[in-house]
GROMACS .gro file of C-alpha atoms in nm:
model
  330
    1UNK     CA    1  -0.568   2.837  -1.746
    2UNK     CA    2  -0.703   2.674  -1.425
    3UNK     CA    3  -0.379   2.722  -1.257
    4UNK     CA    4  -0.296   3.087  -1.327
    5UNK     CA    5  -0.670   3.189  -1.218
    6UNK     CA    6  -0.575   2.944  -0.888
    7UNK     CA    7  -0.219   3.153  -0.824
    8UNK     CA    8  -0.412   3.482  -0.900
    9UNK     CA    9  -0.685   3.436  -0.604
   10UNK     CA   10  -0.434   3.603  -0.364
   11UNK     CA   11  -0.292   3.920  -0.541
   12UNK     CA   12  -0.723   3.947  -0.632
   13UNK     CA   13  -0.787   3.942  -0.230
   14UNK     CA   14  -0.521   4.126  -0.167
   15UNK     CA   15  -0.638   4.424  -0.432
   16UNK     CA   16  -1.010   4.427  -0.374
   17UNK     CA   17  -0.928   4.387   0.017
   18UNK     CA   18  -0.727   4.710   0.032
   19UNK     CA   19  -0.975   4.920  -0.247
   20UNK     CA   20  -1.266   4.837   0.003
   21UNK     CA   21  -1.069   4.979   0.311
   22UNK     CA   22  -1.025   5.300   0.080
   23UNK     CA   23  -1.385   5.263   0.048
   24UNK     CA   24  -1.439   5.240   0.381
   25UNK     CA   25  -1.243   5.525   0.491
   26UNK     CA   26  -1.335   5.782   0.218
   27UNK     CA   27  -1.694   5.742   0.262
   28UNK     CA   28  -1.855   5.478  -0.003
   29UNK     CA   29  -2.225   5.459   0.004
   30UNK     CA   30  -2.338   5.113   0.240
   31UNK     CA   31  -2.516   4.953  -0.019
   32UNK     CA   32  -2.126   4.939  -0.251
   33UNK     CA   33  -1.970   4.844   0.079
   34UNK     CA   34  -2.172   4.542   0.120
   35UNK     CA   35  -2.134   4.439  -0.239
   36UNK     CA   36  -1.797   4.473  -0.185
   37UNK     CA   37  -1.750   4.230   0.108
   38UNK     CA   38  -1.993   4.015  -0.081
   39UNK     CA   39  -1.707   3.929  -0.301
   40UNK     CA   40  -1.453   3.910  -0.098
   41UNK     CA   41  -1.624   3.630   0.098
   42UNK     CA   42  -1.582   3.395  -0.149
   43UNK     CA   43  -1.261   3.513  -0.277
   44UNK     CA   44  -1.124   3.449   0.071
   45UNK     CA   45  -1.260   3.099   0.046
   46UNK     CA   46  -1.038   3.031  -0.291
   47UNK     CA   47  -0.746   3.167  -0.154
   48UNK     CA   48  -0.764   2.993   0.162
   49UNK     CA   49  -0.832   2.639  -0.082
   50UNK     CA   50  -0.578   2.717  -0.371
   51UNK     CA   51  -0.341   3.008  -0.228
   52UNK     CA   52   0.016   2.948  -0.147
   53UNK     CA   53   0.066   2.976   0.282
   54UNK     CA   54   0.269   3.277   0.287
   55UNK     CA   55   0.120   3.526   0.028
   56UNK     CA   56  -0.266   3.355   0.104
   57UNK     CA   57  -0.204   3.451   0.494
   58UNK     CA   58  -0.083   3.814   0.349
   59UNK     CA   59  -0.407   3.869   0.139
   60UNK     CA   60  -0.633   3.670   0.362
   61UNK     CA   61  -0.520   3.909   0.659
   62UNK     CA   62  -0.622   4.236   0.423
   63UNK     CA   63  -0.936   4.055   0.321
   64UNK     CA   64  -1.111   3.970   0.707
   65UNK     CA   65  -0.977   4.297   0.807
   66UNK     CA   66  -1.144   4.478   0.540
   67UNK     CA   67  -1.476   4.290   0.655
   68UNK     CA   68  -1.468   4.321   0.969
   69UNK     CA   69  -1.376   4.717   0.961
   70UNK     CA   70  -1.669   4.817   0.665
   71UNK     CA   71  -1.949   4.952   0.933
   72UNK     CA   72  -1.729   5.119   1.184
   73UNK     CA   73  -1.657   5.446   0.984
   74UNK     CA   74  -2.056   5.442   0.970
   75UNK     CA   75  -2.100   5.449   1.342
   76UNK     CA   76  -1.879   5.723   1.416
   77UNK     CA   77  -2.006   5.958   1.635
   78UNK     CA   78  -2.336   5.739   1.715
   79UNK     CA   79  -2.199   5.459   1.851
   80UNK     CA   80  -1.978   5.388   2.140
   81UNK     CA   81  -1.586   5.179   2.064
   82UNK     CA   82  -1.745   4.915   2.237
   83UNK     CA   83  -2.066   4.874   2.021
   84UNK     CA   84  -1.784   4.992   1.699
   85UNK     CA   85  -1.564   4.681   1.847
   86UNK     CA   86  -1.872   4.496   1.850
   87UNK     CA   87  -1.972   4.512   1.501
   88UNK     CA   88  -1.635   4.481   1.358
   89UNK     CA   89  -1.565   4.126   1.567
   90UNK     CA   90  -1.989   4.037   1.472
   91UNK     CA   91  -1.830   4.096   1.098
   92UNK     CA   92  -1.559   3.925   1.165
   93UNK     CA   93  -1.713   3.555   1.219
   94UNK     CA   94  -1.812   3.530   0.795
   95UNK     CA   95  -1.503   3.652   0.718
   96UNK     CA   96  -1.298   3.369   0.936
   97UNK     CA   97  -1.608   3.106   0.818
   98UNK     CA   98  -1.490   3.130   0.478
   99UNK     CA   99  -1.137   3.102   0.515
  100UNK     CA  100  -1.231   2.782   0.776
  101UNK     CA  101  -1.420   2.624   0.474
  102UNK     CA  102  -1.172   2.710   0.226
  103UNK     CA  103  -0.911   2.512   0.498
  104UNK     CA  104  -1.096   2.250   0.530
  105UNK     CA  105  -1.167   2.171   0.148
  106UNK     CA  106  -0.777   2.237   0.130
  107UNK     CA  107  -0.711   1.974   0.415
  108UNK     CA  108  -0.942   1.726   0.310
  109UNK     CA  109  -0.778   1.761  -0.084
  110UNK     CA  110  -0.445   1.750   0.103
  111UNK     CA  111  -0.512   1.409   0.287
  112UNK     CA  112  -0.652   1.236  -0.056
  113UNK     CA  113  -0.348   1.309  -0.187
  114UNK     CA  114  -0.139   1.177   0.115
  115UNK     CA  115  -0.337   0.867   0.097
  116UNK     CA  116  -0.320   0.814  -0.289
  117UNK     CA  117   0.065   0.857  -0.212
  118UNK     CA  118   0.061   0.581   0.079
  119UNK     CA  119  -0.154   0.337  -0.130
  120UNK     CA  120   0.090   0.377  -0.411
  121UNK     CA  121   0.401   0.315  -0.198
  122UNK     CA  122   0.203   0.027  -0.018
  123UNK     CA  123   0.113  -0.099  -0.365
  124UNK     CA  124   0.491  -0.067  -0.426
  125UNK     CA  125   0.644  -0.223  -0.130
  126UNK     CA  126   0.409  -0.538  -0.181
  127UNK     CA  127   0.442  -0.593  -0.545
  128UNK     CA  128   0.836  -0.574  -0.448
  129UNK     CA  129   0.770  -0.836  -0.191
  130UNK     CA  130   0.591  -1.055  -0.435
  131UNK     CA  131   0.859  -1.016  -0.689
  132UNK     CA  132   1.087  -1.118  -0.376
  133UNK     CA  133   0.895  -1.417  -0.275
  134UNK     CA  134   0.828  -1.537  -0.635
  135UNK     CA  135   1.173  -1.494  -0.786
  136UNK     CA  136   1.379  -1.633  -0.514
  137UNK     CA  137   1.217  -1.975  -0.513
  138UNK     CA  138   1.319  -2.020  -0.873
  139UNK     CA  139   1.652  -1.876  -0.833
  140UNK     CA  140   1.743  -2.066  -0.555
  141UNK     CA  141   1.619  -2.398  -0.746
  142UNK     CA  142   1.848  -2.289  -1.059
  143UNK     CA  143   2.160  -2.227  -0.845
  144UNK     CA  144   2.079  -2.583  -0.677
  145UNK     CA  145   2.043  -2.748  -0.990
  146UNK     CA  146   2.350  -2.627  -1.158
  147UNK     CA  147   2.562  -2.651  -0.806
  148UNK     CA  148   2.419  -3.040  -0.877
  149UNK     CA  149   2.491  -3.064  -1.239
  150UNK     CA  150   2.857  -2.928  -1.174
  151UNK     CA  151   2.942  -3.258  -0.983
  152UNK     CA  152   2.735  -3.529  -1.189
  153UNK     CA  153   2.838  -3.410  -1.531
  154UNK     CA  154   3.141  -3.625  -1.570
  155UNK     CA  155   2.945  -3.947  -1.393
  156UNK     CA  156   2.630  -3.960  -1.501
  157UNK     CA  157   2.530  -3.702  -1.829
  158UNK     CA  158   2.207  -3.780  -1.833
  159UNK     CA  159   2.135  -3.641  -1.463
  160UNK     CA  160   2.310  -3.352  -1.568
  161UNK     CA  161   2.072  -3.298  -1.831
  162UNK     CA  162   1.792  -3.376  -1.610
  163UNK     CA  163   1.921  -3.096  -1.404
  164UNK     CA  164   1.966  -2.821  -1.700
  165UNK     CA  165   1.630  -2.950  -1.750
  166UNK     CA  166   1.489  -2.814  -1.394
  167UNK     CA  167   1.662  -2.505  -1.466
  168UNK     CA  168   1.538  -2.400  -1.765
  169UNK     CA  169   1.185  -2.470  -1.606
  170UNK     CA  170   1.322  -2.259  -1.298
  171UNK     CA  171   1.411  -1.998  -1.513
  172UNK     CA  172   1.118  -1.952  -1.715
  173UNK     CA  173   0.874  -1.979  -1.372
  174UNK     CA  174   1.135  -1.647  -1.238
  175UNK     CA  175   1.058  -1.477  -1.609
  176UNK     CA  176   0.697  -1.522  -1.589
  177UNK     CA  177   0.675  -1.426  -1.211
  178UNK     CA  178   0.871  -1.094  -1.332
  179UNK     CA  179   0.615  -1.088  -1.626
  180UNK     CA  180   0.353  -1.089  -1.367
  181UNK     CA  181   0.455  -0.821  -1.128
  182UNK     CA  182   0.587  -0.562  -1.422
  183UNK     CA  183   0.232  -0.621  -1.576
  184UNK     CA  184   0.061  -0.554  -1.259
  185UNK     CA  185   0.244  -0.244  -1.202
  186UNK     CA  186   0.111  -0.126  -1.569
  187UNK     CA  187  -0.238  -0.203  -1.488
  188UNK     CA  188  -0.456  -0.072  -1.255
  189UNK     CA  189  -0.551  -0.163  -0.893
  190UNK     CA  190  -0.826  -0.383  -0.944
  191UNK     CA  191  -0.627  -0.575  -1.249
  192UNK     CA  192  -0.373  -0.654  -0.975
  193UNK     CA  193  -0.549  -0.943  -0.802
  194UNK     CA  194  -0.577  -1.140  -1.091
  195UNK     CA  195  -0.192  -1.178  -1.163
  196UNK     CA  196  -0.079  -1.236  -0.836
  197UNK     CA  197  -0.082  -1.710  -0.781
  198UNK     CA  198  -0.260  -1.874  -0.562
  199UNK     CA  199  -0.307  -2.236  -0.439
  200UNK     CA  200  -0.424  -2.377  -0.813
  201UNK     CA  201  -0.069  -2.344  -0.933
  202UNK     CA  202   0.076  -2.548  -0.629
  203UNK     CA  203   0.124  -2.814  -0.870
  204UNK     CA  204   0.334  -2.659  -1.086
  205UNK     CA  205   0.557  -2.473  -0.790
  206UNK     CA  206   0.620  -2.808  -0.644
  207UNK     CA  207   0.651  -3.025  -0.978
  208UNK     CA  208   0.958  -2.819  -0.995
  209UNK     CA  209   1.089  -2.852  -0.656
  210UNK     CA  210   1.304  -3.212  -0.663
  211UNK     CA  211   1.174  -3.434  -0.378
  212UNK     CA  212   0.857  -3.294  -0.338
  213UNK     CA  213   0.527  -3.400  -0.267
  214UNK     CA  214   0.163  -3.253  -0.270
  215UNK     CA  215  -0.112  -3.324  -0.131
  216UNK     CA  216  -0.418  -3.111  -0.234
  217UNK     CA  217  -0.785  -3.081  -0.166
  218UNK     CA  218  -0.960  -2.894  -0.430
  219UNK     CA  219  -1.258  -2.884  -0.244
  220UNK     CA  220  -1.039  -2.716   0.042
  221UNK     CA  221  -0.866  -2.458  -0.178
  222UNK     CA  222  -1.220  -2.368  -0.282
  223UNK     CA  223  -1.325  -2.268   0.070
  224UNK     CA  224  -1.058  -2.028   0.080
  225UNK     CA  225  -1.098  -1.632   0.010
  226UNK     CA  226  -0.889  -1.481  -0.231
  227UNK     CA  227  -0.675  -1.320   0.024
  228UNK     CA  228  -0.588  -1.650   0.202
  229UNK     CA  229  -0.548  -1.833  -0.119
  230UNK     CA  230  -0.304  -1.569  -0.243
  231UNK     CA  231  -0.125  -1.573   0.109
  232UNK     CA  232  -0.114  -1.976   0.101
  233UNK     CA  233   0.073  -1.945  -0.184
  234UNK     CA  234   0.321  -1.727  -0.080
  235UNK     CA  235   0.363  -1.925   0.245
  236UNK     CA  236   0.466  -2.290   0.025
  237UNK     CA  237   0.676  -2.062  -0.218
  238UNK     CA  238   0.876  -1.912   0.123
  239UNK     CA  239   0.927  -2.244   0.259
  240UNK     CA  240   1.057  -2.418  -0.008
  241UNK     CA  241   1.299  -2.157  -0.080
  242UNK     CA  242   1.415  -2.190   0.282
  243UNK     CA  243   1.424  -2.581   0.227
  244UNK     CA  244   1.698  -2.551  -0.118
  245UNK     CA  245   1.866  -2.282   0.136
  246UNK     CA  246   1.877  -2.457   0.468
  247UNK     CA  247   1.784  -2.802   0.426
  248UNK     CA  248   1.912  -2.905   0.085
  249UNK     CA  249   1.970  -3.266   0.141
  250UNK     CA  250   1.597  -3.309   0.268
  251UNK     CA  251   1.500  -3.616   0.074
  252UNK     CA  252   1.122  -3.561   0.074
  253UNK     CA  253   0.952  -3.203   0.078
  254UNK     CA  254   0.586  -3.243   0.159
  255UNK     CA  255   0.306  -2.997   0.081
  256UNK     CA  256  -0.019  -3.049   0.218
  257UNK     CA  257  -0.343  -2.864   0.171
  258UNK     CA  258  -0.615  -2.980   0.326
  259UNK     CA  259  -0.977  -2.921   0.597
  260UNK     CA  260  -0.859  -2.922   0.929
  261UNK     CA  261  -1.091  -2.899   1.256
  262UNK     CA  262  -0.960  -2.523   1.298
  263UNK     CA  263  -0.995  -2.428   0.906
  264UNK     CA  264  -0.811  -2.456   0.599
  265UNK     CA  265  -0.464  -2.600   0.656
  266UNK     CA  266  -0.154  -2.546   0.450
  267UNK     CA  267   0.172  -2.733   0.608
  268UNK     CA  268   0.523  -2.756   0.472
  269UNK     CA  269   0.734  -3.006   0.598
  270UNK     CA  270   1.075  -3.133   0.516
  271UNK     CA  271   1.223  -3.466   0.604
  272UNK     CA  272   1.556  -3.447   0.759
  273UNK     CA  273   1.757  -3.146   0.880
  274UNK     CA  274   2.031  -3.025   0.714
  275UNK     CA  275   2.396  -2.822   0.826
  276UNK     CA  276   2.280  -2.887   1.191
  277UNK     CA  277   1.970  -2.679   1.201
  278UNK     CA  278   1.627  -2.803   1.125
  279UNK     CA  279   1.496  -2.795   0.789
  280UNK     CA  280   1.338  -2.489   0.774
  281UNK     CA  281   1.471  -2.304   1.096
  282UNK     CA  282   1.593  -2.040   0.903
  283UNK     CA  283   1.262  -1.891   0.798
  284UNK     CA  284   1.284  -1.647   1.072
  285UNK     CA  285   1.669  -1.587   1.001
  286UNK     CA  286   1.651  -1.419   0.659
  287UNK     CA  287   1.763  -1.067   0.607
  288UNK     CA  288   1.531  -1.023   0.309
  289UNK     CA  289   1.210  -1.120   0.199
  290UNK     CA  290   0.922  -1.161   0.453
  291UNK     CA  291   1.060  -1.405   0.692
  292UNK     CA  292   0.904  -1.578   0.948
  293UNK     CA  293   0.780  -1.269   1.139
  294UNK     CA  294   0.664  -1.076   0.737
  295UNK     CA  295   0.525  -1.380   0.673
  296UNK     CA  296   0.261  -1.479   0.998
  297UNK     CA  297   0.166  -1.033   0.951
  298UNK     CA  298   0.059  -1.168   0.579
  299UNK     CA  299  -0.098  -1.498   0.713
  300UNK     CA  300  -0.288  -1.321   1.029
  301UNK     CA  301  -0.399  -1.023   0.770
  302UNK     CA  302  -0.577  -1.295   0.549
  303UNK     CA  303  -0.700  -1.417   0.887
  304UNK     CA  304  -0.590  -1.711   0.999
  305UNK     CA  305  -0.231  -1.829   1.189
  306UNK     CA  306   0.107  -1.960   1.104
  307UNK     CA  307   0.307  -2.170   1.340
  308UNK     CA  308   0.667  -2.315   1.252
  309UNK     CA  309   0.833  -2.553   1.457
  310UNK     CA  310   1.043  -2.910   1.473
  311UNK     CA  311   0.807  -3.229   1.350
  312UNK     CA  312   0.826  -3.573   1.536
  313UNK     CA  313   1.085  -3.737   1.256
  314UNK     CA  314   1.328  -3.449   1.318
  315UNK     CA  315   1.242  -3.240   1.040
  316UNK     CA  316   1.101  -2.902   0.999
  317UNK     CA  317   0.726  -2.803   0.951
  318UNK     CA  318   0.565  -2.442   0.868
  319UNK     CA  319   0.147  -2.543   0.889
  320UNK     CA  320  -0.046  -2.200   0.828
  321UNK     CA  321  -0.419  -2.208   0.905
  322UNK     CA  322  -0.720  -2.018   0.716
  323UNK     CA  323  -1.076  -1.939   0.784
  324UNK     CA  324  -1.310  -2.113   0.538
  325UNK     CA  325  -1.528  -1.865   0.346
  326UNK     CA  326  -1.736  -1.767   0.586
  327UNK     CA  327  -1.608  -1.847   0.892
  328UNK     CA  328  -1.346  -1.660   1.128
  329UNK     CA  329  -1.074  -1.850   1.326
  330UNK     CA  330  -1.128  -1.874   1.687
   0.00000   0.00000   0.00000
């Protein structure tokens, strides 16, 4: 019902503007007139808000012209063109006032709806990242694992089951990180936050990542905001998918979360290079994902920095800094 009174504002205008130029012209007592153009005020303020552009200009054109024309006829033969042109352009101005407020209600409902359709899409492209970011760690660690059970099945069962073992875990981690992002594309905005990780399930990310090793301060993660804990996360889980990539025969993988001088420190550093590049050189070489340039926009959002360069024993190291609670980085 709204919408057929909304698409019938301009064929209204568009009638009562052309039965008050009769009106006009054939001589209408004042006191009608002025009811008259009392309604189409505020019917030229709905069709400027809810009209469609082409047959809203049409009737909105009838409707300020019958306005602005309503005393002239009166002043013939009293009044001079100039004071007639006068009054019709003094009539005028509440005529073009209500289709300017009409415009700008329609603007303003026009740019809500832009920016409900940019945070959707934003909401979109980041939950696809996430789902990125998440799911590749695991499926990198499952085609590892069975690239390593292939050769150590006939030698040694038992590491091959060890490895089956990994994957299954691997496997289950990429289910419940899919799990997480369909759910949070069910709920609503504010239900989001709570599904996305952060730096309490470090444990479990590297537990299943062969070689490495974690060193965590709880009372560190604790100083961080939910932003930077979220974005520490994502920074371990993109370097130790670009470790089982690029440096695959790292013997030790070492995550460290601790208080630095300059904030809250995350670092991710890998022992030994690997295919003649180190360790984790090709975080700024991936086609997909964040990468090393998506990832320091994420880290400088939540804050803080991210630097990635070669460590003293040859390796690779990716240390990302955060602002306690509290505090800003320098």
């Amino acid at each position: 019902m709204t919408v057929n009174l909304r698409t019938a504002y301009a064929p209204l205008l568009a009638l009562a503007g052309v039965g008050c130029l009769l009106a006009v012209f054939l001589g209408a007592p004042p006191a009608w007139l002025l009811i008259w153009v009392g309604l189409l005020l505020p019917l030229l303020a709905l069709v400027a808000r809810w009209s469609p552009v082409r047959s809203g200009a049409v009737a909105a054109s009838l409707g300020v012209t019958a306005v602005a024309v309503w005393p002239v006829p009166l002043m013939w033969g009293t009044a001079s063109w100039l004071e007639a042109c006068g009054a019709a352009a003094f009539w005028a101005v509440p005529a073009l006032g209500a289709l300017a407020a009409g415009g700008y209600l329609r603007r303003q409902a026009s740019r809500m709806r832009q920016a409900v359709r940019d945070g959707r899409r934003d909401q979109q492209l980041e939950l696809a990242r996430d789902l990125h970011d998440f799911v590749a760690h695991d499926v990198s660690a499952i085609v590892v694992q069975a690239q390593a059970a292939r050769f150590v099945a006939d030698q040694d069962p038992e590491q091959a089951v060890r490895a089956l073992e990994r994957i299954e875990a691997a496997g289950l981690g990429a289910l419940a990180s899919m799990d997480r992002t369909v759910h949070a594309l069910r709920e609503a905005a504010g239900a989001r936050s709570t599904s996305v990780p952060g730096t309490s399930e470090l444990p479990a990310l590297v537990g299943r990542f062969e070689g490495g090793v974690l060193e965590a301060d709880p009372a560190a993660a604790r100083e961080l905001s939910r932003e930077a804990d979220t974005t520490a996360y994502r920074v371990a889980v993109e370097a130790l998918t670009n470790v089982r990539r690029h440096a695959p025969g790292a013997s030790v993988v070492r995550v460290r979360l601790h208080r630095a001088a300059e904030g809250i420190e995350l670092s991710v550093a890998n022992s030994a290079p690997a295919r003649g590049a180190g360790g984790l050189r090709g975080l700024g070489l991936r086609r997909s994902g964040t990468g090393l340039a998506g990832l320091r926009g994420r880290v400088e959002a939540a804050g803080g920095t991210l630097r990635a360069g070669a460590s003293a024993d040859g390796g690779w190291r990716v240390c990302a800094v955060f602002p306690a609670q509290g505090h800003t980085l320098g």
